[in-house]
Amino acid sequence: MIKRFEVKTTAAAQMIDITAQVKGLVRAQNMSAGMIVVYVPHTTCAVTINENADPDVKEDIIENLERLVPSGGRYKHSEGNSHAHIKASVIGSSVNIFVESSTLVLGTWQGIFLVEFDGPRQRSVLVKFLPD
Amino acid sequence: MIKRFEVKTTAAAQMIDITAQVKGLVRAQNMSAGMIVVYVPHTTCAVTINENADPDVKEDIIENLERLVPSGGRYKHSEGNSHAHIKASVIGSSVNIFVESSTLVLGTWQGIFLVEFDGPRQRSVLVKFLPD
Amino acid sequence: MIKRFEVKTTAAAQMIDITAQVKGLVRAQNMSAGMIVVYVPHTTCAVTINENADPDVKEDIIENLERLVPSGGRYKHSEGNSHAHIKASVIGSSVNIFVESSTLVLGTWQGIFLVEFDGPRQRSVLVKFLPD
């Protein structure tokens, strides 16, 4: 079973908390225990798990990836978004999250984030259910 | 069920599209729906999902990882391939891919790549099937 | 089924080999074939697979991540551990490992490592079993 939802990003680079949407899908699916995989079918955005409390963390992540792989750097790929492809492979296209008692097993400070590197765009997020 | 195939890399650093081999295994396995995990049992290469259209993207990824973690840098590990170990952990040893209607659920531009950081070598790729 | 164990890290940044603990859990669980996922419910440490032979590899990984994302750099997040959040997303919060004949399918040089970026601390490691 694969579920899907859409996310509208509003900036060139941005971390968007999608934890609530993912939790909602798990509740609707009525899966009591198992694992889910959150996946983006894109090559210039990524998905990661990080702190959902202080929004400065999101900005620091975005800014430091930009410092390391600048959007204005020199690349061969002519579309101008090579930096976004590189960042996407560094962060990755999916995360694993365990499910127990019908809820996500996340640490106190953990949230799930779509990481946009070539926005603003509409992005799809796919969630696969692997029930026990 | 784990399937395996071999890849001969031909350069020190290189991204090799292995999507066709993985698709072939899924077809042969006759798995209609579920998830597969593509894994490399190595510590100086990695696996990632990225653009399979313009080959410049692959070169930009390889060149920028080399810029950030130079093969000619100073490292303690005496074998001379510490840069490759570092890059391998940054990109990762496996990717998750969903399967539906007996085919991989990949975005329009997504391909699966073995990323060689210490070649040329013969590499193994393992594919695990997690049917629904 | 999720199993958990604790790891005491002893330095600010450190790679700790947890392969033996994970192997022990798989043996105790009596899972003959399938996949496990090793996950950290934290946002300033990570988990990776890399070389378990020469300890210099671990130091090179830690030192180069520190070079790229310095703990003494300028960040907005006021807790002083933004560098650790960034590194955690670069390396990732989980790894997939296959199981066959009741043992982990690891390459000759592969070990599983908790990667501490904001220690010393006590960390939890969660292991999910996905039997065939």
GROMACS .gro file of N, CA, C and O in nm, chain A residues 6-46:
model
  164
    6GLU      N    1   0.070   1.591  -0.149
    6GLU     CA    2   0.143   1.694  -0.220
    6GLU      C    3   0.187   1.804  -0.124
    6GLU      O    4   0.118   1.832  -0.026
    7VAL      N    5   0.301   1.863  -0.153
    7VAL     CA    6   0.353   1.973  -0.073
    7VAL      C    7   0.391   2.087  -0.167
    7VAL      O    8   0.462   2.065  -0.265
    8LYS      N    9   0.343   2.206  -0.137
    8LYS     CA   10   0.381   2.324  -0.216
    8LYS      C   11   0.494   2.394  -0.143
    8LYS      O   12   0.475   2.445  -0.033
    9THR      N   13   0.612   2.396  -0.203
    9THR     CA   14   0.722   2.468  -0.141
    9THR      C   15   0.716   2.613  -0.188
    9THR      O   16   0.664   2.642  -0.296
   10THR      N   17   0.770   2.704  -0.106
   10THR     CA   18   0.750   2.847  -0.134
   10THR      C   19   0.881   2.924  -0.147
   10THR      O   20   0.881   3.046  -0.156
   11ALA      N   21   0.994   2.853  -0.146
   11ALA     CA   22   1.124   2.921  -0.156
   11ALA      C   23   1.218   2.832  -0.238
   11ALA      O   24   1.190   2.714  -0.264
   12ALA      N   25   1.331   2.888  -0.277
   12ALA     CA   26   1.431   2.812  -0.352
   12ALA      C   27   1.482   2.695  -0.270
   12ALA      O   28   1.496   2.583  -0.319
   13ALA      N   29   1.511   2.720  -0.142
   13ALA     CA   30   1.559   2.616  -0.052
   13ALA      C   31   1.485   2.629   0.079
   13ALA      O   32   1.470   2.741   0.131
   14GLN      N   33   1.441   2.516   0.132
   14GLN     CA   34   1.345   2.524   0.243
   14GLN      C   35   1.325   2.385   0.303
   14GLN      O   36   1.318   2.286   0.231
   15MET      N   37   1.314   2.379   0.435
   15MET     CA   38   1.275   2.255   0.502
   15MET      C   39   1.131   2.268   0.549
   15MET      O   40   1.100   2.362   0.624
   16ILE      N   41   1.046   2.176   0.509
   16ILE     CA   42   0.905   2.182   0.545
   16ILE      C   43   0.869   2.059   0.629
   16ILE      O   44   0.889   1.945   0.586
   17ASP      N   45   0.817   2.086   0.747
   17ASP     CA   46   0.780   1.979   0.840
   17ASP      C   47   0.656   1.906   0.786
   17ASP      O   48   0.550   1.967   0.770
   18ILE      N   49   0.670   1.777   0.757
   18ILE     CA   50   0.558   1.699   0.703
   18ILE      C   51   0.514   1.590   0.803
   18ILE      O   52   0.443   1.497   0.767
   19THR      N   53   0.556   1.604   0.928
   19THR     CA   54   0.525   1.502   1.029
   19THR      C   55   0.374   1.483   1.046
   19THR      O   56   0.326   1.368   1.052
   20ALA      N   57   0.300   1.593   1.051
   20ALA     CA   58   0.155   1.584   1.075
   20ALA      C   59   0.086   1.508   0.961
   20ALA      O   60   0.000   1.422   0.986
   21GLN      N   61   0.124   1.538   0.837
   21GLN     CA   62   0.063   1.467   0.723
   21GLN      C   63   0.094   1.317   0.729
   21GLN      O   64   0.007   1.233   0.701
   22VAL      N   65   0.218   1.284   0.763
   22VAL     CA   66   0.257   1.142   0.769
   22VAL      C   67   0.182   1.072   0.882
   22VAL      O   68   0.127   0.962   0.863
   23LYS      N   69   0.174   1.137   0.997
   23LYS     CA   70   0.098   1.081   1.111
   23LYS      C   71  -0.047   1.057   1.072
   23LYS      O   72  -0.108   0.955   1.107
   24GLY      N   73  -0.105   1.152   1.001
   24GLY     CA   74  -0.244   1.140   0.958
   24GLY      C   75  -0.265   1.018   0.869
   24GLY      O   76  -0.364   0.945   0.884
   25LEU      N   77  -0.171   0.994   0.778
   25LEU     CA   78  -0.182   0.878   0.689
   25LEU      C   79  -0.176   0.748   0.769
   25LEU      O   80  -0.247   0.652   0.740
   26VAL      N   81  -0.086   0.744   0.868
   26VAL     CA   82  -0.071   0.622   0.949
   26VAL      C   83  -0.199   0.595   1.028
   26VAL      O   84  -0.246   0.481   1.035
   27ARG      N   85  -0.257   0.701   1.083
   27ARG     CA   86  -0.384   0.685   1.154
   27ARG      C   87  -0.492   0.634   1.060
   27ARG      O   88  -0.564   0.539   1.092
   28ALA      N   89  -0.504   0.697   0.942
   28ALA     CA   90  -0.609   0.659   0.846
   28ALA      C   91  -0.590   0.515   0.798
   28ALA      O   92  -0.687   0.445   0.768
   29GLN      N   93  -0.465   0.473   0.792
   29GLN     CA   94  -0.434   0.340   0.741
   29GLN      C   95  -0.462   0.232   0.846
   29GLN      O   96  -0.471   0.115   0.815
   30ASN      N   97  -0.472   0.278   0.971
   30ASN     CA   98  -0.502   0.185   1.079
   30ASN      C   99  -0.394   0.078   1.096
   30ASN      O  100  -0.424  -0.037   1.125
   31MET      N  101  -0.267   0.117   1.075
   31MET     CA  102  -0.157   0.022   1.094
   31MET      C  103  -0.111   0.032   1.239
   31MET      O  104  -0.066   0.138   1.284
   32SER      N  105  -0.119  -0.078   1.313
   32SER     CA  106  -0.087  -0.072   1.455
   32SER      C  107   0.064  -0.082   1.480
   32SER      O  108   0.118  -0.016   1.568
   33ALA      N  109   0.134  -0.166   1.402
   33ALA     CA  110   0.278  -0.182   1.422
   33ALA      C  111   0.344  -0.218   1.290
   33ALA      O  112   0.285  -0.284   1.204
   34GLY      N  113   0.470  -0.175   1.275
   34GLY     CA  114   0.543  -0.203   1.153
   34GLY      C  115   0.641  -0.092   1.123
   34GLY      O  116   0.698  -0.032   1.215
   35MET      N  117   0.661  -0.064   0.995
   35MET     CA  118   0.752   0.043   0.955
   35MET      C  119   0.691   0.116   0.836
   35MET      O  120   0.618   0.056   0.756
   36ILE      N  121   0.716   0.245   0.826
   36ILE     CA  122   0.681   0.317   0.705
   36ILE      C  123   0.808   0.375   0.644
   36ILE      O  124   0.908   0.398   0.713
   37VAL      N  125   0.803   0.395   0.513
   37VAL     CA  126   0.912   0.460   0.442
   37VAL      C  127   0.854   0.583   0.373
   37VAL      O  128   0.754   0.572   0.300
   38VAL      N  129   0.912   0.698   0.400
   38VAL     CA  130   0.870   0.824   0.337
   38VAL      C  131   0.970   0.853   0.225
   38VAL      O  132   1.091   0.857   0.248
   39TYR      N  133   0.918   0.874   0.104
   39TYR     CA  134   1.001   0.880  -0.017
   39TYR      C  135   0.960   0.996  -0.105
   39TYR      O  136   0.841   1.024  -0.120
   40VAL      N  137   1.058   1.065  -0.166
   40VAL     CA  138   1.026   1.169  -0.264
   40VAL      C  139   1.070   1.124  -0.404
   40VAL      O  140   1.186   1.089  -0.424
   41PRO      N  141   0.976   1.125  -0.500
   41PRO     CA  142   1.008   1.078  -0.637
   41PRO      C  143   1.070   1.190  -0.720
   41PRO      O  144   1.030   1.212  -0.835
   42HIS      N  145   1.166   1.261  -0.662
   42HIS     CA  146   1.226   1.378  -0.724
   42HIS      C  147   1.379   1.370  -0.712
   42HIS      O  148   1.429   1.293  -0.630
   43THR      N  149   1.449   1.451  -0.790
   43THR     CA  150   1.596   1.446  -0.786
   43THR      C  151   1.659   1.579  -0.742
   43THR      O  152   1.781   1.592  -0.743
   44THR      N  153   1.575   1.675  -0.705
   44THR     CA  154   1.630   1.802  -0.654
   44THR      C  155   1.565   1.841  -0.520
   44THR      O  156   1.568   1.958  -0.481
   45CYS      N  157   1.504   1.744  -0.454
   45CYS     CA  158   1.463   1.765  -0.315
   45CYS      C  159   1.493   1.635  -0.241
   45CYS      O  160   1.532   1.534  -0.301
   46ALA      N  161   1.478   1.636  -0.110
   46ALA     CA  162   1.516   1.521  -0.029
   46ALA      C  163   1.423   1.510   0.090
   46ALA      O  164   1.333   1.594   0.108
   0.00000   0.00000   0.00000
